[in-house]
């Protein structure tokens, strides 16, 4: 079941175009990594999915039930998050606010959901600790637990391991993998770590200025090899050789697109 579909999206932020021609789909239970250079519109895309930002063009369709039930969103770290004066339990519980319906006391169901999320992220022993006193890895796991409480169908993660040491980053990736595999929760993660994307993801959306690519991990790896070969030909043989390769590249990408449409392994560019 497709829960998100984008066709030829144009994204703009504060009047400046961030990305054009972006197309992809996200199925229930899928794991999509979004990669690309700085300023290519990756974070802007997540804001469009949450509904915070309206696309400047194209079509973005999000399952209405997701918007109604809530989406788990972990934005990039900020100083405000680090200095938030609350306990770990309170931060995690705040992810349940949509289901509370008002009032000042947390319902039993919300408390159980928060406890389960803390157990899943291995932070149950930190429940009464002040959020600002935690290490970077502990803070990120706390915020991920909060996102899990907000939705069991879709997590949007924006650079979730930025600033973490390798051990903490490894633990964070492992936690996200468990949520995806054990709970069947779809994940859409923005990352600069392409190696992570190829290890963890099932599909990849590459956003670069002027074009984008969407497909399986295997198709993305082929796409990158073709790009590298094109650069090599341009360097050694000039534009004439590059034109010959461009025709070959077009045929290859068309074949990948046809495979994707027929349900096989492949990808598409825009």
PDB file of C-alpha atoms in Angstrom:
ATOM      1  CA  UNK A   1       0.000   0.000   0.000  1.00  0.00           C
ATOM      2  CA  UNK A   2       1.400   3.400  -0.997  1.00  0.00           C
ATOM      3  CA  UNK A   3       1.238   5.953   1.822  1.00  0.00           C
ATOM      4  CA  UNK A   4       3.144   8.814   0.119  1.00  0.00           C
ATOM      5  CA  UNK A   5       3.429   9.622  -3.581  1.00  0.00           C
ATOM      6  CA  UNK A   6       5.193  12.617  -5.119  1.00  0.00           C
ATOM      7  CA  UNK A   7       5.063  13.479  -8.817  1.00  0.00           C
ATOM      8  CA  UNK A   8       7.274  16.187 -10.318  1.00  0.00           C
ATOM      9  CA  UNK A   9       7.399  18.192  -7.074  1.00  0.00           C
ATOM     10  CA  UNK A  10       8.777  21.707  -6.874  1.00  0.00           C
ATOM     11  CA  UNK A  11       9.738  22.776  -3.355  1.00  0.00           C
ATOM     12  CA  UNK A  12      10.443  26.328  -2.244  1.00  0.00           C
ATOM     13  CA  UNK A  13      11.405  27.826   1.102  1.00  0.00           C
ATOM     14  CA  UNK A  14      10.983  31.538   1.883  1.00  0.00           C
ATOM     15  CA  UNK A  15      10.451  32.228  -1.809  1.00  0.00           C
ATOM     16  CA  UNK A  16      13.598  30.414  -2.975  1.00  0.00           C
ATOM     17  CA  UNK A  17      13.254  27.227  -5.043  1.00  0.00           C
ATOM     18  CA  UNK A  18      14.945  24.374  -3.192  1.00  0.00           C
ATOM     19  CA  UNK A  19      14.175  21.430  -5.496  1.00  0.00           C
ATOM     20  CA  UNK A  20      12.407  20.642  -8.756  1.00  0.00           C
ATOM     21  CA  UNK A  21      11.238  17.502 -10.537  1.00  0.00           C
ATOM     22  CA  UNK A  22      11.155  15.294  -7.426  1.00  0.00           C
ATOM     23  CA  UNK A  23       9.181  12.051  -7.795  1.00  0.00           C
ATOM     24  CA  UNK A  24       9.029   9.048  -5.446  1.00  0.00           C
ATOM     25  CA  UNK A  25       6.705   6.678  -3.618  1.00  0.00           C
ATOM     26  CA  UNK A  26       6.793   5.310  -0.080  1.00  0.00           C
ATOM     27  CA  UNK A  27       4.979   2.092   0.732  1.00  0.00           C
ATOM     28  CA  UNK A  28       3.741   0.976   4.149  1.00  0.00           C
ATOM     29  CA  UNK A  29       6.664  -0.566   6.045  1.00  0.00           C
ATOM     30  CA  UNK A  30       9.268   0.736   3.589  1.00  0.00           C
ATOM     31  CA  UNK A  31      12.609   2.332   4.525  1.00  0.00           C
ATOM     32  CA  UNK A  32      13.549   5.266   2.293  1.00  0.00           C
ATOM     33  CA  UNK A  33      16.763   7.265   2.675  1.00  0.00           C
ATOM     34  CA  UNK A  34      16.920  10.748   1.152  1.00  0.00           C
ATOM     35  CA  UNK A  35      20.449  11.810   0.197  1.00  0.00           C
ATOM     36  CA  UNK A  36      21.910  14.825  -1.586  1.00  0.00           C
ATOM     37  CA  UNK A  37      24.093  17.877  -1.268  1.00  0.00           C
ATOM     38  CA  UNK A  38      23.446  20.745   1.153  1.00  0.00           C
ATOM     39  CA  UNK A  39      20.645  23.029   0.001  1.00  0.00           C
ATOM     40  CA  UNK A  40      19.059  20.425  -2.281  1.00  0.00           C
ATOM     41  CA  UNK A  41      15.714  20.554  -0.461  1.00  0.00           C
ATOM     42  CA  UNK A  42      15.857  17.374   1.644  1.00  0.00           C
ATOM     43  CA  UNK A  43      14.605  18.931   4.896  1.00  0.00           C
ATOM     44  CA  UNK A  44      12.114  21.024   2.946  1.00  0.00           C
ATOM     45  CA  UNK A  45      10.684  17.794   1.515  1.00  0.00           C
ATOM     46  CA  UNK A  46      10.051  16.428   5.025  1.00  0.00           C
ATOM     47  CA  UNK A  47       8.244  19.641   5.953  1.00  0.00           C
ATOM     48  CA  UNK A  48       6.060  19.234   2.876  1.00  0.00           C
ATOM     49  CA  UNK A  49       5.151  15.684   3.941  1.00  0.00           C
ATOM     50  CA  UNK A  50       4.176  16.853   7.440  1.00  0.00           C
ATOM     51  CA  UNK A  51       1.975  19.567   5.912  1.00  0.00           C
ATOM     52  CA  UNK A  52       4.050  22.388   7.401  1.00  0.00           C
ATOM     53  CA  UNK A  53       4.978  23.589   3.924  1.00  0.00           C
ATOM     54  CA  UNK A  54       2.936  23.527   0.723  1.00  0.00           C
ATOM     55  CA  UNK A  55       4.699  22.379  -2.483  1.00  0.00           C
ATOM     56  CA  UNK A  56       5.231  25.138  -5.041  1.00  0.00           C
ATOM     57  CA  UNK A  57       4.349  22.743  -7.875  1.00  0.00           C
ATOM     58  CA  UNK A  58       3.639  19.134  -8.742  1.00  0.00           C
ATOM     59  CA  UNK A  59       1.533  16.674  -6.751  1.00  0.00           C
ATOM     60  CA  UNK A  60       2.186  15.341  -3.237  1.00  0.00           C
ATOM     61  CA  UNK A  61      -0.312  12.782  -1.965  1.00  0.00           C
ATOM     62  CA  UNK A  62      -0.151  11.623   1.660  1.00  0.00           C
ATOM     63  CA  UNK A  63      -2.510   8.978   3.055  1.00  0.00           C
ATOM     64  CA  UNK A  64      -5.218  11.026   4.853  1.00  0.00           C
ATOM     65  CA  UNK A  65      -5.177   8.574   7.767  1.00  0.00           C
ATOM     66  CA  UNK A  66      -1.528   9.413   8.402  1.00  0.00           C
ATOM     67  CA  UNK A  67      -2.303  13.102   8.720  1.00  0.00           C
ATOM     68  CA  UNK A  68      -5.305  12.323  10.941  1.00  0.00           C
ATOM     69  CA  UNK A  69      -3.523   9.853  13.220  1.00  0.00           C
ATOM     70  CA  UNK A  70      -0.224  11.727  13.302  1.00  0.00           C
ATOM     71  CA  UNK A  71       3.286  11.409  11.868  1.00  0.00           C
ATOM     72  CA  UNK A  72       6.384  10.784  13.960  1.00  0.00           C
ATOM     73  CA  UNK A  73       8.839  13.591  13.154  1.00  0.00           C
ATOM     74  CA  UNK A  74      12.399  13.946  14.416  1.00  0.00           C
ATOM     75  CA  UNK A  75      13.814  17.274  13.138  1.00  0.00           C
ATOM     76  CA  UNK A  76      17.452  18.291  13.164  1.00  0.00           C
ATOM     77  CA  UNK A  77      18.874  18.955  16.609  1.00  0.00           C
ATOM     78  CA  UNK A  78      18.658  22.475  18.011  1.00  0.00           C
ATOM     79  CA  UNK A  79      19.864  24.241  21.141  1.00  0.00           C
ATOM     80  CA  UNK A  80      16.243  24.598  22.289  1.00  0.00           C
ATOM     81  CA  UNK A  81      15.872  20.820  22.232  1.00  0.00           C
ATOM     82  CA  UNK A  82      19.102  20.330  24.175  1.00  0.00           C
ATOM     83  CA  UNK A  83      18.086  22.819  26.871  1.00  0.00           C
ATOM     84  CA  UNK A  84      14.483  21.635  27.215  1.00  0.00           C
ATOM     85  CA  UNK A  85      13.731  21.606  31.006  1.00  0.00           C
ATOM     86  CA  UNK A  86      11.828  18.328  31.307  1.00  0.00           C
ATOM     87  CA  UNK A  87      12.424  14.718  32.273  1.00  0.00           C
ATOM     88  CA  UNK A  88      12.969  12.002  29.689  1.00  0.00           C
ATOM     89  CA  UNK A  89       9.546  10.555  30.537  1.00  0.00           C
ATOM     90  CA  UNK A  90       7.847  13.916  29.987  1.00  0.00           C
ATOM     91  CA  UNK A  91       9.573  14.414  26.624  1.00  0.00           C
ATOM     92  CA  UNK A  92       8.549  10.946  25.425  1.00  0.00           C
ATOM     93  CA  UNK A  93       4.976  11.392  26.705  1.00  0.00           C
ATOM     94  CA  UNK A  94       4.659  14.629  24.729  1.00  0.00           C
ATOM     95  CA  UNK A  95       4.574  12.477  21.597  1.00  0.00           C
ATOM     96  CA  UNK A  96       1.197  11.132  22.770  1.00  0.00           C
ATOM     97  CA  UNK A  97      -0.470  14.523  22.976  1.00  0.00           C
ATOM     98  CA  UNK A  98      -2.595  14.017  19.833  1.00  0.00           C
ATOM     99  CA  UNK A  99      -4.414  11.101  21.473  1.00  0.00           C
ATOM    100  CA  UNK A 100      -5.048  12.851  24.784  1.00  0.00           C
ATOM    101  CA  UNK A 101      -7.964  15.075  23.785  1.00  0.00           C
ATOM    102  CA  UNK A 102      -7.132  17.821  26.321  1.00  0.00           C
ATOM    103  CA  UNK A 103      -6.775  17.833  30.086  1.00  0.00           C
ATOM    104  CA  UNK A 104      -3.784  17.951  32.389  1.00  0.00           C
ATOM    105  CA  UNK A 105      -3.350  14.263  33.282  1.00  0.00           C
ATOM    106  CA  UNK A 106      -1.898  11.636  30.958  1.00  0.00           C
ATOM    107  CA  UNK A 107      -4.130   8.685  30.204  1.00  0.00           C
ATOM    108  CA  UNK A 108      -3.064   5.185  31.191  1.00  0.00           C
ATOM    109  CA  UNK A 109      -2.803   4.160  27.505  1.00  0.00           C
ATOM    110  CA  UNK A 110      -0.393   7.035  26.801  1.00  0.00           C
ATOM    111  CA  UNK A 111       1.768   6.116  29.789  1.00  0.00           C
ATOM    112  CA  UNK A 112       1.953   2.492  28.620  1.00  0.00           C
ATOM    113  CA  UNK A 113       2.857   3.615  25.095  1.00  0.00           C
ATOM    114  CA  UNK A 114       5.629   5.865  26.440  1.00  0.00           C
ATOM    115  CA  UNK A 115       6.983   3.071  28.660  1.00  0.00           C
ATOM    116  CA  UNK A 116       7.038   0.682  25.682  1.00  0.00           C
ATOM    117  CA  UNK A 117       8.842   3.260  23.520  1.00  0.00           C
ATOM    118  CA  UNK A 118      11.472   3.853  26.210  1.00  0.00           C
ATOM    119  CA  UNK A 119      12.023   0.090  26.547  1.00  0.00           C
ATOM    120  CA  UNK A 120      12.360  -0.213  22.766  1.00  0.00           C
ATOM    121  CA  UNK A 121      14.971   2.566  22.656  1.00  0.00           C
ATOM    122  CA  UNK A 122      16.780   1.256  25.767  1.00  0.00           C
ATOM    123  CA  UNK A 123      16.266   4.431  27.803  1.00  0.00           C
ATOM    124  CA  UNK A 124      13.820   3.156  30.457  1.00  0.00           C
ATOM    125  CA  UNK A 125      16.514   3.609  33.130  1.00  0.00           C
ATOM    126  CA  UNK A 126      16.784   7.292  32.152  1.00  0.00           C
ATOM    127  CA  UNK A 127      13.063   8.059  32.574  1.00  0.00           C
ATOM    128  CA  UNK A 128      13.472  10.482  35.497  1.00  0.00           C
ATOM    129  CA  UNK A 129      16.678  12.107  34.245  1.00  0.00           C
ATOM    130  CA  UNK A 130      16.548  15.709  33.047  1.00  0.00           C
ATOM    131  CA  UNK A 131      16.650  15.825  29.254  1.00  0.00           C
ATOM    132  CA  UNK A 132      19.326  18.534  29.165  1.00  0.00           C
ATOM    133  CA  UNK A 133      21.698  16.410  31.256  1.00  0.00           C
ATOM    134  CA  UNK A 134      21.796  13.547  28.738  1.00  0.00           C
ATOM    135  CA  UNK A 135      24.531  12.726  26.250  1.00  0.00           C
ATOM    136  CA  UNK A 136      23.909  13.433  22.573  1.00  0.00           C
ATOM    137  CA  UNK A 137      23.071   9.808  21.825  1.00  0.00           C
ATOM    138  CA  UNK A 138      20.686   9.574  24.779  1.00  0.00           C
ATOM    139  CA  UNK A 139      18.912  12.771  23.738  1.00  0.00           C
ATOM    140  CA  UNK A 140      18.421  11.482  20.192  1.00  0.00           C
ATOM    141  CA  UNK A 141      17.054   8.135  21.420  1.00  0.00           C
ATOM    142  CA  UNK A 142      14.674  10.059  23.697  1.00  0.00           C
ATOM    143  CA  UNK A 143      13.426  12.167  20.792  1.00  0.00           C
ATOM    144  CA  UNK A 144      13.098   9.047  18.630  1.00  0.00           C
ATOM    145  CA  UNK A 145      10.990   7.434  21.378  1.00  0.00           C
ATOM    146  CA  UNK A 146       8.819  10.551  21.339  1.00  0.00           C
ATOM    147  CA  UNK A 147       8.388  10.203  17.556  1.00  0.00           C
ATOM    148  CA  UNK A 148       7.461   6.522  17.980  1.00  0.00           C
ATOM    149  CA  UNK A 149       4.720   7.572  20.412  1.00  0.00           C
ATOM    150  CA  UNK A 150       3.394  10.029  17.832  1.00  0.00           C
ATOM    151  CA  UNK A 151       2.971   7.394  15.099  1.00  0.00           C
ATOM    152  CA  UNK A 152       3.353   3.657  14.583  1.00  0.00           C
ATOM    153  CA  UNK A 153       2.999   3.983  10.786  1.00  0.00           C
ATOM    154  CA  UNK A 154       5.508   6.626   9.634  1.00  0.00           C
ATOM    155  CA  UNK A 155       8.691   8.189  11.005  1.00  0.00           C
ATOM    156  CA  UNK A 156      10.298  11.206   9.339  1.00  0.00           C
ATOM    157  CA  UNK A 157      13.896  11.567  10.513  1.00  0.00           C
ATOM    158  CA  UNK A 158      16.066  14.556   9.609  1.00  0.00           C
ATOM    159  CA  UNK A 159      19.783  13.810  10.068  1.00  0.00           C
ATOM    160  CA  UNK A 160      19.167  11.753  13.235  1.00  0.00           C
ATOM    161  CA  UNK A 161      22.859  10.935  13.893  1.00  0.00           C
ATOM    162  CA  UNK A 162      24.430  14.348  13.217  1.00  0.00           C
ATOM    163  CA  UNK A 163      26.868  15.225  15.990  1.00  0.00           C
ATOM    164  CA  UNK A 164      26.905  11.722  17.486  1.00  0.00           C
ATOM    165  CA  UNK A 165      30.064   9.685  17.996  1.00  0.00           C
ATOM    166  CA  UNK A 166      30.373   6.471  15.936  1.00  0.00           C
ATOM    167  CA  UNK A 167      29.143   4.202  18.765  1.00  0.00           C
ATOM    168  CA  UNK A 168      26.084   6.362  19.440  1.00  0.00           C
ATOM    169  CA  UNK A 169      25.355   6.629  15.706  1.00  0.00           C
ATOM    170  CA  UNK A 170      25.556   2.847  15.342  1.00  0.00           C
ATOM    171  CA  UNK A 171      23.097   2.435  18.219  1.00  0.00           C
ATOM    172  CA  UNK A 172      20.720   4.957  16.653  1.00  0.00           C
ATOM    173  CA  UNK A 173      20.748   3.173  13.289  1.00  0.00           C
ATOM    174  CA  UNK A 174      20.120  -0.151  15.025  1.00  0.00           C
ATOM    175  CA  UNK A 175      17.138   1.305  16.889  1.00  0.00           C
ATOM    176  CA  UNK A 176      15.628   2.709  13.688  1.00  0.00           C
ATOM    177  CA  UNK A 177      16.117  -0.674  11.989  1.00  0.00           C
ATOM    178  CA  UNK A 178      14.272  -2.437  14.848  1.00  0.00           C
ATOM    179  CA  UNK A 179      11.357  -0.019  14.609  1.00  0.00           C
ATOM    180  CA  UNK A 180      11.116  -0.610  10.866  1.00  0.00           C
ATOM    181  CA  UNK A 181      11.528  -4.382  10.915  1.00  0.00           C
ATOM    182  CA  UNK A 182       9.784  -5.362  14.153  1.00  0.00           C
ATOM    183  CA  UNK A 183       6.948  -2.840  14.125  1.00  0.00           C
ATOM    184  CA  UNK A 184       6.500  -2.509  10.369  1.00  0.00           C
ATOM    185  CA  UNK A 185       6.737   1.278  10.666  1.00  0.00           C
ATOM    186  CA  UNK A 186       7.720   3.085   7.462  1.00  0.00           C
ATOM    187  CA  UNK A 187      10.839   5.262   7.722  1.00  0.00           C
ATOM    188  CA  UNK A 188      11.801   8.255   5.603  1.00  0.00           C
ATOM    189  CA  UNK A 189      15.240   9.433   6.705  1.00  0.00           C
ATOM    190  CA  UNK A 190      17.319  12.363   5.461  1.00  0.00           C
ATOM    191  CA  UNK A 191      21.039  11.689   5.744  1.00  0.00           C
ATOM    192  CA  UNK A 192      24.394  12.878   4.410  1.00  0.00           C
ATOM    193  CA  UNK A 193      25.808   9.435   5.124  1.00  0.00           C
ATOM    194  CA  UNK A 194      25.395   7.629   1.791  1.00  0.00           C
ATOM    195  CA  UNK A 195      27.080   4.541   3.226  1.00  0.00           C
ATOM    196  CA  UNK A 196      24.336   4.379   5.850  1.00  0.00           C
ATOM    197  CA  UNK A 197      21.665   4.747   3.184  1.00  0.00           C
ATOM    198  CA  UNK A 198      23.032   1.808   1.220  1.00  0.00           C
ATOM    199  CA  UNK A 199      23.289  -0.363   4.357  1.00  0.00           C
ATOM    200  CA  UNK A 200      19.972   0.485   5.955  1.00  0.00           C
ATOM    201  CA  UNK A 201      17.508   1.523   3.272  1.00  0.00           C
ATOM    202  CA  UNK A 202      15.312  -0.429   0.896  1.00  0.00           C
ATOM    203  CA  UNK A 203      14.923   2.530  -1.475  1.00  0.00           C
ATOM    204  CA  UNK A 204      16.914   5.720  -2.081  1.00  0.00           C
ATOM    205  CA  UNK A 205      15.869   9.208  -3.197  1.00  0.00           C
ATOM    206  CA  UNK A 206      18.856  11.228  -4.372  1.00  0.00           C
ATOM    207  CA  UNK A 207      18.174  14.961  -4.593  1.00  0.00           C
ATOM    208  CA  UNK A 208      20.652  17.104  -6.501  1.00  0.00           C
ATOM    209  CA  UNK A 209      20.183  20.504  -8.057  1.00  0.00           C
ATOM    210  CA  UNK A 210      18.637  20.023 -11.483  1.00  0.00           C
ATOM    211  CA  UNK A 211      17.694  16.342 -11.168  1.00  0.00           C
ATOM    212  CA  UNK A 212      16.678  13.604  -8.777  1.00  0.00           C
ATOM    213  CA  UNK A 213      16.839   9.812  -8.725  1.00  0.00           C
ATOM    214  CA  UNK A 214      14.535   7.328  -7.007  1.00  0.00           C
ATOM    215  CA  UNK A 215      14.853   3.561  -6.946  1.00  0.00           C
ATOM    216  CA  UNK A 216      16.146   0.535  -5.085  1.00  0.00           C
ATOM    217  CA  UNK A 217      19.560   0.536  -3.456  1.00  0.00           C
ATOM    218  CA  UNK A 218      20.923  -1.660  -6.259  1.00  0.00           C
ATOM    219  CA  UNK A 219      19.540   0.705  -8.908  1.00  0.00           C
ATOM    220  CA  UNK A 220      21.044   3.706  -7.101  1.00  0.00           C
ATOM    221  CA  UNK A 221      24.469   2.048  -7.038  1.00  0.00           C
ATOM    222  CA  UNK A 222      24.232   1.435 -10.810  1.00  0.00           C
ATOM    223  CA  UNK A 223      23.147   5.035 -11.322  1.00  0.00           C
ATOM    224  CA  UNK A 224      26.179   6.325  -9.400  1.00  0.00           C
ATOM    225  CA  UNK A 225      28.555   4.103 -11.374  1.00  0.00           C
ATOM    226  CA  UNK A 226      27.102   5.433 -14.629  1.00  0.00           C
ATOM    227  CA  UNK A 227      27.545   9.014 -13.418  1.00  0.00           C
ATOM    228  CA  UNK A 228      31.169   8.334 -12.526  1.00  0.00           C
ATOM    229  CA  UNK A 229      31.778   6.774 -15.937  1.00  0.00           C
ATOM    230  CA  UNK A 230      30.202   9.807 -17.625  1.00  0.00           C
ATOM    231  CA  UNK A 231      32.515  12.159 -15.741  1.00  0.00           C
ATOM    232  CA  UNK A 232      35.521  10.037 -16.715  1.00  0.00           C
ATOM    233  CA  UNK A 233      34.554  10.080 -20.398  1.00  0.00           C
ATOM    234  CA  UNK A 234      33.995  13.842 -20.327  1.00  0.00           C
ATOM    235  CA  UNK A 235      37.401  14.347 -18.726  1.00  0.00           C
ATOM    236  CA  UNK A 236      39.316  12.201 -21.230  1.00  0.00           C
ATOM    237  CA  UNK A 237      37.319  12.506 -24.466  1.00  0.00           C
ATOM    238  CA  UNK A 238      35.556  15.847 -24.302  1.00  0.00           C
ATOM    239  CA  UNK A 239      31.955  16.602 -25.136  1.00  0.00           C
ATOM    240  CA  UNK A 240      31.741  14.332 -28.190  1.00  0.00           C
ATOM    241  CA  UNK A 241      32.517  11.239 -26.118  1.00  0.00           C
ATOM    242  CA  UNK A 242      30.192  12.482 -23.392  1.00  0.00           C
ATOM    243  CA  UNK A 243      27.313  12.781 -25.885  1.00  0.00           C
ATOM    244  CA  UNK A 244      27.768   9.156 -26.917  1.00  0.00           C
ATOM    245  CA  UNK A 245      27.714   8.109 -23.282  1.00  0.00           C
ATOM    246  CA  UNK A 246      24.659  10.279 -22.581  1.00  0.00           C
ATOM    247  CA  UNK A 247      22.691   8.289 -25.158  1.00  0.00           C
ATOM    248  CA  UNK A 248      23.795   5.037 -23.507  1.00  0.00           C
ATOM    249  CA  UNK A 249      22.906   6.430 -20.080  1.00  0.00           C
ATOM    250  CA  UNK A 250      19.428   7.405 -21.270  1.00  0.00           C
ATOM    251  CA  UNK A 251      18.808   3.880 -22.563  1.00  0.00           C
ATOM    252  CA  UNK A 252      19.983   2.384 -19.253  1.00  0.00           C
ATOM    253  CA  UNK A 253      17.772   4.658 -17.153  1.00  0.00           C
ATOM    254  CA  UNK A 254      14.781   3.990 -19.391  1.00  0.00           C
ATOM    255  CA  UNK A 255      15.304   0.263 -18.856  1.00  0.00           C
ATOM    256  CA  UNK A 256      15.448   0.814 -15.083  1.00  0.00           C
ATOM    257  CA  UNK A 257      12.215   2.802 -15.205  1.00  0.00           C
ATOM    258  CA  UNK A 258      10.448   0.046 -17.149  1.00  0.00           C
ATOM    259  CA  UNK A 259      11.613  -2.529 -14.597  1.00  0.00           C
ATOM    260  CA  UNK A 260      10.241  -0.369 -11.786  1.00  0.00           C
ATOM    261  CA  UNK A 261       6.878  -0.031 -13.528  1.00  0.00           C
ATOM    262  CA  UNK A 262       6.636  -3.772 -14.065  1.00  0.00           C
ATOM    263  CA  UNK A 263       7.404  -4.490 -10.430  1.00  0.00           C
ATOM    264  CA  UNK A 264      11.050  -5.486 -10.877  1.00  0.00           C
ATOM    265  CA  UNK A 265      14.182  -3.916  -9.455  1.00  0.00           C
ATOM    266  CA  UNK A 266      14.872  -0.471 -10.850  1.00  0.00           C
ATOM    267  CA  UNK A 267      14.729   3.247 -10.484  1.00  0.00           C
ATOM    268  CA  UNK A 268      13.674   6.440 -12.160  1.00  0.00           C
ATOM    269  CA  UNK A 269      15.183   9.840 -12.670  1.00  0.00           C
ATOM    270  CA  UNK A 270      13.628  13.236 -13.035  1.00  0.00           C
TER     271      UNK A 270
END
